[in-house]
Each structure stands twice: as C-alpha cells, then as structure tokens.
Short mmCIF file of C-alpha atoms and ligand atoms in Angstrom, two decimals:
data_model
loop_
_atom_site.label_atom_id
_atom_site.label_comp_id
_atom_site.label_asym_id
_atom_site.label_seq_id
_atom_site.Cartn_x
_atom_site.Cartn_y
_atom_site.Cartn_z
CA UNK F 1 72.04 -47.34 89.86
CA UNK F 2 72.16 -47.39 93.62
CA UNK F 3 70.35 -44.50 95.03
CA UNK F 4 69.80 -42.96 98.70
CA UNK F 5 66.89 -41.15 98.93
CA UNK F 6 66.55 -39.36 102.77
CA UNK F 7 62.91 -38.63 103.77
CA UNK F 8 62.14 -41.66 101.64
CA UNK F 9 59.01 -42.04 104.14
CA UNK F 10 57.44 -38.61 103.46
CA UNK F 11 55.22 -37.19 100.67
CA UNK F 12 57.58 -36.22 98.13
CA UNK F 13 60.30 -38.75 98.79
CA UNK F 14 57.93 -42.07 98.67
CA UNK F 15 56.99 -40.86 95.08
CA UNK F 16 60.18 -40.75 94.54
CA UNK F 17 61.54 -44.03 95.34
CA UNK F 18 58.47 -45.05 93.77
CA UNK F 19 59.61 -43.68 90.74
CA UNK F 20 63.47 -44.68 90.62
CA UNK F 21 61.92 -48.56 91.61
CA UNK F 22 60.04 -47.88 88.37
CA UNK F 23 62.98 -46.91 86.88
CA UNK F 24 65.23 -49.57 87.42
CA UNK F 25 67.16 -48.04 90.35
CA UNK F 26 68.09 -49.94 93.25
CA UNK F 27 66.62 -47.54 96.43
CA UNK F 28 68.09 -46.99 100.03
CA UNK F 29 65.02 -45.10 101.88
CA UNK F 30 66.79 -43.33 105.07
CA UNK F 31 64.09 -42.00 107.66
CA UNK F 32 63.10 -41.72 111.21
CA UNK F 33 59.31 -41.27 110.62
CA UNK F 34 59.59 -37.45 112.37
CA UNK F 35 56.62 -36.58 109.90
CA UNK F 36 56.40 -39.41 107.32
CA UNK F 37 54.56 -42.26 107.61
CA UNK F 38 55.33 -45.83 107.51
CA UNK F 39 51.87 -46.26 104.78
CA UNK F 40 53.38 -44.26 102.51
CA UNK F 41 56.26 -46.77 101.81
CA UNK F 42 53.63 -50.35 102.77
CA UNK F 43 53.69 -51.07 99.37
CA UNK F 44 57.50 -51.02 99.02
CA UNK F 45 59.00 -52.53 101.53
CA UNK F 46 58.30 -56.15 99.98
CA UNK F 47 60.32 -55.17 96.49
CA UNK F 48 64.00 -56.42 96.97
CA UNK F 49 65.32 -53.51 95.29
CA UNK F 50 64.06 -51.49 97.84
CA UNK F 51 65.89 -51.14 101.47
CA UNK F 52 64.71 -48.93 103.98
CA UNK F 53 66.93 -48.19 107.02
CA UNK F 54 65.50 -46.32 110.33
CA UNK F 55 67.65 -43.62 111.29
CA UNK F 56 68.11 -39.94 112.04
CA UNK F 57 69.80 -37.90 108.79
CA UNK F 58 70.74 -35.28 111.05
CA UNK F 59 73.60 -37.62 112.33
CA UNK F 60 77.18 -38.23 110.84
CA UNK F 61 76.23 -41.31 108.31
CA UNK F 62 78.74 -43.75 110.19
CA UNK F 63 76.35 -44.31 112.24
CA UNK F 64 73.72 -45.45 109.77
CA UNK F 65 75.27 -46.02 106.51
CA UNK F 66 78.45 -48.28 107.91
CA UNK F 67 76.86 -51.11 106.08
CA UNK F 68 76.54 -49.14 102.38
CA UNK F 69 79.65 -49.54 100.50
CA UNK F 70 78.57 -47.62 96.94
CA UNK F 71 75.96 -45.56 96.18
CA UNK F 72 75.53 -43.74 92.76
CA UNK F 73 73.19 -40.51 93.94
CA UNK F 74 71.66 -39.32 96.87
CA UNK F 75 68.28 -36.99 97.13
CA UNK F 76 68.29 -35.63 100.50
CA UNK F 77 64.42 -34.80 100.78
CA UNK F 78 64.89 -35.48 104.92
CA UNK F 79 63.00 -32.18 106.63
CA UNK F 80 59.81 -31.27 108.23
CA UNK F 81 58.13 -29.48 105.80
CA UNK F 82 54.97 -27.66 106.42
CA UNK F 83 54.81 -24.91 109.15
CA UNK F 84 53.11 -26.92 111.89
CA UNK F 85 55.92 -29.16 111.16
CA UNK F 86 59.01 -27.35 111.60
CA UNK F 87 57.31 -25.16 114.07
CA UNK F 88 56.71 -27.96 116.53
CA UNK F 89 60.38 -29.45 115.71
CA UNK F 90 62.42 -26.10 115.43
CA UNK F 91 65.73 -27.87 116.58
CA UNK F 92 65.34 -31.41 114.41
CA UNK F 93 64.62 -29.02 111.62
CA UNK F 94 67.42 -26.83 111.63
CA UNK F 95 69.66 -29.87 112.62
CA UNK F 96 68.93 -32.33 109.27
CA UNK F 97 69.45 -29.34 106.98
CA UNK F 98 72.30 -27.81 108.08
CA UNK F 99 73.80 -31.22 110.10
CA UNK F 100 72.34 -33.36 108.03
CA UNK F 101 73.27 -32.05 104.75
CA UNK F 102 77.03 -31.49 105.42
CA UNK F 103 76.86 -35.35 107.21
CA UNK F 104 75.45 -36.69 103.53
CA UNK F 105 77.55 -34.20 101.35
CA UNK F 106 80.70 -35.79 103.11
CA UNK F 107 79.34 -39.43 102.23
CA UNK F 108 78.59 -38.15 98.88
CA UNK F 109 82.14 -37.16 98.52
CA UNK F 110 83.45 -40.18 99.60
CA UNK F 111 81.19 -42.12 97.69
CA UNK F 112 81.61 -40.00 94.47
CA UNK F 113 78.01 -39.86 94.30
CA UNK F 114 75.71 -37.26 92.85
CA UNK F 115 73.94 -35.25 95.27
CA UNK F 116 70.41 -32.90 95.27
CA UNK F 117 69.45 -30.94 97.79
CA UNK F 118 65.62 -29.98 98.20
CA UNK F 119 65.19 -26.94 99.17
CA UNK F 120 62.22 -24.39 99.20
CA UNK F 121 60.74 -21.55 98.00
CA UNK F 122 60.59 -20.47 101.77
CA UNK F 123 64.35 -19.10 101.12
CA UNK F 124 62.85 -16.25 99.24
CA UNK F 125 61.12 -15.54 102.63
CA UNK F 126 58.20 -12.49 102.44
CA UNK F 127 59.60 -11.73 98.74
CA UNK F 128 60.10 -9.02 97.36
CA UNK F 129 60.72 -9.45 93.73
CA UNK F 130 57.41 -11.30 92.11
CA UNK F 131 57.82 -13.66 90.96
CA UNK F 132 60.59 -15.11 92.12
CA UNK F 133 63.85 -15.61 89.87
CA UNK F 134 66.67 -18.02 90.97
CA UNK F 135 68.60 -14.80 91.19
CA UNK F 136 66.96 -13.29 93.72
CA UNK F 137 68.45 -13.78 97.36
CA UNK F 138 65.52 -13.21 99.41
CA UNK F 139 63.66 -11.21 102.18
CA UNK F 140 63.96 -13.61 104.98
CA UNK F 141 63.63 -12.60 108.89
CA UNK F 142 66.03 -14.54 110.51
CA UNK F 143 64.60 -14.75 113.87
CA UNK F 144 60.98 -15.19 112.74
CA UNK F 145 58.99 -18.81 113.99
CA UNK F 146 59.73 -19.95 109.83
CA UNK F 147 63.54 -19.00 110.72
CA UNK F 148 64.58 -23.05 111.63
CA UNK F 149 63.41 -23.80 108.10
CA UNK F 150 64.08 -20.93 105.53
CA UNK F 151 67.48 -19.90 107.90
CA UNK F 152 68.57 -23.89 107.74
CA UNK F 153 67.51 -24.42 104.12
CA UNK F 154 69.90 -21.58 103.13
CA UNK F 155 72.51 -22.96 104.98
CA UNK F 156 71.95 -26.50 102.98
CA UNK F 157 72.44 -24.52 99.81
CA UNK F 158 75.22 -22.63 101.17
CA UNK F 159 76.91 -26.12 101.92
CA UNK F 160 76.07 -27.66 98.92
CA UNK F 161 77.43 -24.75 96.76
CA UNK F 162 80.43 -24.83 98.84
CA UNK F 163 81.03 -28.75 98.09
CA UNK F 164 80.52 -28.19 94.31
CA UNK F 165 83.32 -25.34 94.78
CA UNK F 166 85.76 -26.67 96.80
CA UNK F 167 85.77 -30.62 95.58
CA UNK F 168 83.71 -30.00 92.45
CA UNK F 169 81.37 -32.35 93.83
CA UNK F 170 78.18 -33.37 91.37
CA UNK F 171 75.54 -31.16 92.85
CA UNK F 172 72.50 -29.05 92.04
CA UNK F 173 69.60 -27.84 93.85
CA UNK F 174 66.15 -27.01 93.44
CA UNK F 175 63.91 -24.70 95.05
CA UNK F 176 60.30 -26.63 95.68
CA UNK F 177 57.76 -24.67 95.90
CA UNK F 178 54.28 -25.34 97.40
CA UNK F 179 53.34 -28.86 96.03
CA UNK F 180 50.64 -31.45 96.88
CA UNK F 181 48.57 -34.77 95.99
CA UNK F 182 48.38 -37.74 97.69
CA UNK F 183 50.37 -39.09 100.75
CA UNK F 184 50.16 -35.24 102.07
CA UNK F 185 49.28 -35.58 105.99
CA UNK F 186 45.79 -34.67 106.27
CA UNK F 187 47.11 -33.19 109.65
CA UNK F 188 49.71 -31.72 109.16
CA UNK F 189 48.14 -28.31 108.87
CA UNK F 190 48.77 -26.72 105.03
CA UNK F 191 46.28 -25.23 103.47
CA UNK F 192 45.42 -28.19 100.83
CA UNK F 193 45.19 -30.55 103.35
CA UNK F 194 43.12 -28.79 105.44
CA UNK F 195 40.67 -26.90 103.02
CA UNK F 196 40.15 -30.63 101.46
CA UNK F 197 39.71 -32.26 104.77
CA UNK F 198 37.25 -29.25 105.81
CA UNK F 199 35.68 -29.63 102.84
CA UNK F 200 34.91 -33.41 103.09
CA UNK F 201 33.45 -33.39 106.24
CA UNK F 202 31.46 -30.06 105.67
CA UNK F 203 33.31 -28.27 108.48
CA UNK F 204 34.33 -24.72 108.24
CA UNK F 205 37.08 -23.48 105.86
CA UNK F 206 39.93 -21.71 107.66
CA UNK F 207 40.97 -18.75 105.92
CA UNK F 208 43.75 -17.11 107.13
CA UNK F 209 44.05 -13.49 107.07
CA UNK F 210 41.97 -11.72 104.50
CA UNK F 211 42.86 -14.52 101.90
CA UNK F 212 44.39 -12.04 99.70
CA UNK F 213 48.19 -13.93 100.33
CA UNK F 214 48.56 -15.99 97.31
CA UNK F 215 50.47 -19.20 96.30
CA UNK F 216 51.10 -21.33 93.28
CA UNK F 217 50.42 -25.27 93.08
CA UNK F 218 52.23 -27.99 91.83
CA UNK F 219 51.13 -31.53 91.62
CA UNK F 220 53.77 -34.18 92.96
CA UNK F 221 53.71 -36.11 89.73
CA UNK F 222 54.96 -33.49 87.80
CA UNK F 223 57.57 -32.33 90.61
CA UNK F 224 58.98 -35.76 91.07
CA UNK F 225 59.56 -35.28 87.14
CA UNK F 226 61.58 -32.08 87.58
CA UNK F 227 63.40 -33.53 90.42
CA UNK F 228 64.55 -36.67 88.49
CA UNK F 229 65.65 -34.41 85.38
CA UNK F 230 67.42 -32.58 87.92
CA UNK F 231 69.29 -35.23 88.79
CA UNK F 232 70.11 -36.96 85.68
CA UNK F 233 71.08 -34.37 83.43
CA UNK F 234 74.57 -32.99 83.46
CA UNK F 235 73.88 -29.66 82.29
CA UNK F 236 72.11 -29.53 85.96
CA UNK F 237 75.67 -29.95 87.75
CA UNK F 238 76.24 -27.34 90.25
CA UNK F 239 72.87 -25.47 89.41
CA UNK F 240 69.70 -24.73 90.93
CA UNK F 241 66.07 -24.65 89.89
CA UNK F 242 62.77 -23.40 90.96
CA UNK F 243 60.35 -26.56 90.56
CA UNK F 244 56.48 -25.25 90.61
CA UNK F 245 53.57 -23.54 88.25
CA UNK F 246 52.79 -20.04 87.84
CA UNK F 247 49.25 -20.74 88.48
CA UNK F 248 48.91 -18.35 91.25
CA UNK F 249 46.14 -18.55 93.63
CA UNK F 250 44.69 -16.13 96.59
CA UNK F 251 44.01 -18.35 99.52
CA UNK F 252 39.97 -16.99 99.23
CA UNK F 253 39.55 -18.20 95.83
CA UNK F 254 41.57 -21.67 96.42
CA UNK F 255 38.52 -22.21 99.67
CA UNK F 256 35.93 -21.78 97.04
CA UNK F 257 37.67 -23.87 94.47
CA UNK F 258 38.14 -26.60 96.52
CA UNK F 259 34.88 -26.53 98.66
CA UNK F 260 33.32 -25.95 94.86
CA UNK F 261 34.73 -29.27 93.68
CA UNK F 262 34.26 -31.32 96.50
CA UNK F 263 30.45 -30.10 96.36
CA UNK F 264 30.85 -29.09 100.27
CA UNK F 265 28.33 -27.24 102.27
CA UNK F 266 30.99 -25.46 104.21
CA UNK F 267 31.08 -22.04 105.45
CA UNK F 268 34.37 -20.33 104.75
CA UNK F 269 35.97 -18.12 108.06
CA UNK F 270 38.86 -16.29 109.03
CA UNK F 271 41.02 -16.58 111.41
CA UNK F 272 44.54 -15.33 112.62
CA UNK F 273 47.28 -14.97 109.76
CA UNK F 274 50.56 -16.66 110.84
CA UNK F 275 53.59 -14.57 111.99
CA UNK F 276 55.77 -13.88 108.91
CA UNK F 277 52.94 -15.58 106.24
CA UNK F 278 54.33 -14.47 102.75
CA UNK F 279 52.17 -12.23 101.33
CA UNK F 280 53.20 -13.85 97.55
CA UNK F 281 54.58 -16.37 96.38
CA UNK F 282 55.03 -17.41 92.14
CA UNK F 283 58.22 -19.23 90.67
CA UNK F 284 59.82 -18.54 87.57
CA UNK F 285 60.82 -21.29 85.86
CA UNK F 286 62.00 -20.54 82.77
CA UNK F 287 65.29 -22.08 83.65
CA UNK F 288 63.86 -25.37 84.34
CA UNK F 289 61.90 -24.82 81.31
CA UNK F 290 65.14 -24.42 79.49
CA UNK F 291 67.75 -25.77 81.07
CA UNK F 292 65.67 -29.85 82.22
CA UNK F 293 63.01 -29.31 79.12
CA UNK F 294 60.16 -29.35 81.84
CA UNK F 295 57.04 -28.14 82.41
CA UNK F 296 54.00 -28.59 84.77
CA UNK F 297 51.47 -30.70 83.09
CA UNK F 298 48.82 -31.45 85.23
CA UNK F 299 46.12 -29.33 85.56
CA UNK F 300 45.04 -27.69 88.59
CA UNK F 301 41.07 -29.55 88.68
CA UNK F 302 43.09 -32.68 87.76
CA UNK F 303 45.28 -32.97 90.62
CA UNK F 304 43.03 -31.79 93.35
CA UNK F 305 40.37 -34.22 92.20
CA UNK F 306 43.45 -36.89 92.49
CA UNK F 307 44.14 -35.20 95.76
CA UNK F 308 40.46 -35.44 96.88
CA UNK F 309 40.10 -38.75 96.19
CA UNK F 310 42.94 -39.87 98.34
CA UNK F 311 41.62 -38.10 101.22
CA UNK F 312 38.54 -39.66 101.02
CA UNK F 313 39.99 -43.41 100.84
CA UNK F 314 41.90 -42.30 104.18
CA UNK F 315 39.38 -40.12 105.51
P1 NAD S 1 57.27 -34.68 104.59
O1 NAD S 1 57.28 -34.22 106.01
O2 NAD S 1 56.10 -35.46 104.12
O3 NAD S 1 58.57 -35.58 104.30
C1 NAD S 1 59.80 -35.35 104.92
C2 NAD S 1 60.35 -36.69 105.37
O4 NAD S 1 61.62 -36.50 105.99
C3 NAD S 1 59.46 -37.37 106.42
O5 NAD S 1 59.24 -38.72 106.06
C4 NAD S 1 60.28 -37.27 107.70
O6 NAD S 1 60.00 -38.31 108.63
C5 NAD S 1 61.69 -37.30 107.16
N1 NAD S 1 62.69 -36.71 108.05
C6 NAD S 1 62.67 -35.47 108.63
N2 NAD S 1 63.75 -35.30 109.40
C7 NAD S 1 64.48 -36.45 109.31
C8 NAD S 1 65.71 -36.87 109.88
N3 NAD S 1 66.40 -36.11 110.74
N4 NAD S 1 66.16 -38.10 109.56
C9 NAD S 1 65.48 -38.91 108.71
N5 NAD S 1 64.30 -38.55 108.15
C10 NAD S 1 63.82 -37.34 108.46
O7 NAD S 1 57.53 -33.42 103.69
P2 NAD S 1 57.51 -33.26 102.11
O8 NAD S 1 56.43 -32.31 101.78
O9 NAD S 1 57.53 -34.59 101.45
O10 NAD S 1 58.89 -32.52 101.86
C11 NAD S 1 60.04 -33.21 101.38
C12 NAD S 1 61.16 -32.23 101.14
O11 NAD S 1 60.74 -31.26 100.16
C13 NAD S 1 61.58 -31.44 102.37
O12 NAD S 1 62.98 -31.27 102.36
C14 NAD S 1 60.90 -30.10 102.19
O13 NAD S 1 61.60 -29.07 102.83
C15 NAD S 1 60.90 -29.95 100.68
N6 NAD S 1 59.81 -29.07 100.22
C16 NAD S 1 58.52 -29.51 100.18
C17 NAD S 1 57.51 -28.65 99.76
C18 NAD S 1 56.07 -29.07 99.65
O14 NAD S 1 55.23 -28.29 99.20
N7 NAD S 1 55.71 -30.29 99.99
C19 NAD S 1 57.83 -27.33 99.41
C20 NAD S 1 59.15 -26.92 99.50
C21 NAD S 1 60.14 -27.80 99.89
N1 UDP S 2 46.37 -21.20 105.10
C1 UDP S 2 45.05 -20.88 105.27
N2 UDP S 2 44.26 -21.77 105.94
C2 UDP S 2 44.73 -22.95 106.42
C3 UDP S 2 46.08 -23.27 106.24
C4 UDP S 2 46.90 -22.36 105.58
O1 UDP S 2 44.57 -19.82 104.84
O2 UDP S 2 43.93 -23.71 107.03
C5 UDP S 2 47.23 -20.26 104.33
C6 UDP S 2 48.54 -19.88 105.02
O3 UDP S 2 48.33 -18.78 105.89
C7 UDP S 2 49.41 -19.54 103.83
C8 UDP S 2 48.91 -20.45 102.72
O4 UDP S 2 47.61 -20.90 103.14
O5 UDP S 2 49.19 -18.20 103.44
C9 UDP S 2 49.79 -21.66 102.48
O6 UDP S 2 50.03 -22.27 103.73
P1 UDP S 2 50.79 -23.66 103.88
O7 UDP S 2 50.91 -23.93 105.36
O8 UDP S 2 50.15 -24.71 103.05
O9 UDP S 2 52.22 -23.44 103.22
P2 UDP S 2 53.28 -22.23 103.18
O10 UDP S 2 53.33 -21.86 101.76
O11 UDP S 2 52.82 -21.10 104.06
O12 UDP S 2 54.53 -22.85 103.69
#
C-alpha cells in the first residue's frame, strides 16, 4: 500500500513509517520540522520506498500533494505535542488540527483513502470520570494555555466523525495518551524527558506541584502496534480508541523511579504546577483490548531503560 503519514519527522510518526517500511508499505512522510527532527528519519531517507516531502499540513494539500496521484491511508500524526510545544506555537497548533485535518480529510475523500486521526487524552481535559472511558466527553477549559491543543484536537475528531457521517468516509480515531521511548526531544520539556535528562547529568529533578498528579505510560513500540491495528482492521471503521496502560504513576514516585534506575545522585524539588495540569489521568482500554486484540506489553523498567539508553547515546 501507499501510505501518507503527516508528522512523519516526529517521535511517534518516524516509528511509524519505520514500521509500515517494515511492513511492506510504500511511505509519503509530510512535515515541516515545527518540532520533529530531521535524525529521526536519517536512516530513512536512503530507502526508495520512502519519500519525504517538506511542507506545512496545516495548508490545503494542493499545495503539497499536487504531485501524489493515489494513496491507500493516511495517519495524520502532524501536531506539537507536549505543552512547551503547543504553548510556544498556540496558532500552528490549533491550525494543523483543525485546518489541517479537514485539508487531509478532503484528500482522503478524494483519494478514497483510509484515514486516522491522533488525537489525545488531553480531550478529557482535568477529568472527571477516572479513568477515562471513550464515553466520557470531558472537563476541558476552553480558554486555558492547553486550550490550542485539547480545544483543536476536539475539533479534529469532530471533523473526522463528521466525514465518516456525511460521506461514510473510512475513519477511526484514537485517543493517545502519555507515551514515550526513544526519538522523544530531550528538550522539549515532558516529564520523561526531563526527569531522564536530570537524572543523567545528576541535576535536580523538577517536580511539579506536590507530585501527587498522576499519569499512565506507554512505550512507543507497543502504541505504534495499536495504531497500526487501528488502521487495518475494519471493525475499527468510524471508531475510536484510547491507546495507553493503566499503570498509573504520581509524578513523586515516577522522580524516584527514574533517578532510582539511572543510579542518579539527584536531589528531587518542586516547583510551580502548570495552569490547568490534570490532576489524573488513566485510560480504559478495554475496547482496544476487545475490539484491535491489543494490549501493552512492555514493561514499565523495560522501556525506560530503552528510553535511558537513548538519551545517553544523544546526551
Ligand atoms: P512530535 O512533536 O515529536 O511529532 C509531531 C510531528 O508533527 C513533528 O515532526 C512536527 O514537526 C510535525 N508537525 C507539526 N505541525 C506540522 C505541520 N503543520 N505540518 C507538518 N508537520 C507538522 O510529537 P509526538 O509525540 O510524536 O506526537 C505525534 C502525535 O501524537 C501528535 O498528533 C500528538 O498530538 C499525538 N499525541 C502524542 C502523545 C505523546 O505522549 N507523545 C500523547 C497524545 C497524543
Ligand atoms: N512534570 C513534572 N516535572 C517536569 C515536567 C512535567 O512534574 O519536569 C509533570 C507535569 O506537571 C504533568 C506531568 O508531569 O503533571 C506530565 O507532564 P508532561 O508535560 O509530560 O505531559 P502532559 O501529560 O501534562 O501533557
């Protein structure tokens, strides 16, 4: 198959081309390096099944895609993603999910392509139902400094949903939740990143707020597995999915796990807890489990030691 794959150049969306080169799949990577990085996709570039074309997402796809005649899927992974991310691009954020994502659903169409949108646990906003159930509809402040992300993400859904209505286009979504492994941006400010990069070089651990706010961890290799199912199987078709573990961590205990396995001298602080920080955060995902026969496999010590180990070779 031919397969777009928007924010090919980012964390998620270089294992995934990874994975559908793996698979057989021929792979058009659309980015415009906003927060990926060109090392991500070095080792790629050379395959011929792999194309990579420079561009913004956010704009109408004639203006990028002119030269693409079929495609068979698209992922559109294209977003800042962490809050330093979004926060410092409020407008390009808000513009390649909601723009963006009704640009690519009208190339879908035309193409008669399958289509996933990745969206985020961050629609739940501060939640109020624990965990969270692909039912529930969120607690989400719409003028909050996360607003350009969980406000635009909703709006991709809402345009996706409306595309699988109205043309009974192929569509489904998932609902990522907080992921990591290699290719993360050691700068990039989330709290894996940071606590590991801390860690490594003995400097203090940032805690923010009392710690007490918790969140759940899921490595990318078994993500990238739940988005592919996603994809591929037609029960999926106009559906969405959380995609995470239930391994719920406070941010207190995650500082001494990791500064525990990196064998770090660091002294753990506390500093300022971000405006509208979610207090908790755990998926459900029995429909994934049931509906794509997945799981998350990897355990927690597993991946951040695979995590840690990347961050030393670019540290
Ligand atoms: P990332 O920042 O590493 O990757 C996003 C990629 O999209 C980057 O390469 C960036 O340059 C590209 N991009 C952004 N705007 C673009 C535009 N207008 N045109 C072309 N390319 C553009 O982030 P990630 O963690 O890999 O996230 C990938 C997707 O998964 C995002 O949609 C994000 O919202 C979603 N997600 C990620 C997580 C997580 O924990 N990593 C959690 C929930 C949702
Ligand atoms: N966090 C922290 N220290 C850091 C970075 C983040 O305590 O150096 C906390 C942050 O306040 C949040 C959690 O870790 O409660 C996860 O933050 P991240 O930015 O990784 O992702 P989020 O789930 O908030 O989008």
């Amino acid at each position: 198959m031919k397969i777009l794959v928007t924010g090919g150049a980012g964390f998620i969306g270089s294992h995934i081309c990874e994975r559908l080169l793996e698979d057989g799949h021929r792979v058009i990577c659309v980015d415009n390096f906003i927060t990926g990085n060109r090392e991500n996709i070095s080792h790629l570039t050379q395959k011929k099944a792999f194309t990579l074309i420079e561009a913004d997402a956010s704009l109408s796809t004639d203006q990028y895609l002119s030269d693409v005649s079929h495609v068979d899927a698209v992922f559109h992974l294209a977003s800042p993603a962490s809050p330093r991310g979004y926060q410092d691009a409020p407008i390009e954020t808000y513009r390649i999910n909601s723009f963006g994502t009704h640009h690519l659903l009208e190339f879908a169409k035309e193409k008669q392509a399958k289509f996933l949108f990745a969206s985020t646990s961050e629609v739940y906003g501060d939640p109020l139902e624990h965990p969270q159930k692909e039912t529930y509809w969120g607690n989400v402040n719409p003028l909050g400094a996360r607003a350009c992300y969980d406000e635009s993400k909703r709006f991709g859904e809402m345009a996706t949903s409306v595309f699988h209505r109205e043309f009974d286009l192929n569509v489904r979504i998932v609902r990522i939740f907080n992921t990591y492994g290699p290719r993360m941006d050691p700068r990039d400010g989330r709290v894996i990143p940071n606590f590991v990069t801390q860690a490594l070089n003995n400097q203090p651990m940032t805690v923010y707020g009392d710690g007490t706010q918790t969140r759940s961890f899921c490595y990318v290799s078994d993500l990238v597995n739940g988005i592919v199912q996603a994809m591929e199987l037609p029960a999926t078709r106009g559906e969405v999915f959380n995609l995470g573990t239930t391994n719920e961590y406070r941010m207190i205990d995650l500082a001494k796990k990791i500064k525990d396995v990196v064998g770090s001298s660091s002294e753990i602080v506390f500093d300022d807890l971000p405006e509208d920080d979610p207090v908790r955060r755990k998926p459900d995902i029995t429909k994934a489990k049931r509906v794509l026969g997945w799981k998350p496999t990897v355990p927690f010590n597993e991946g951040l030691r695979l995590t840690i180990d990347y961050f030393k070779t670019i540290g």
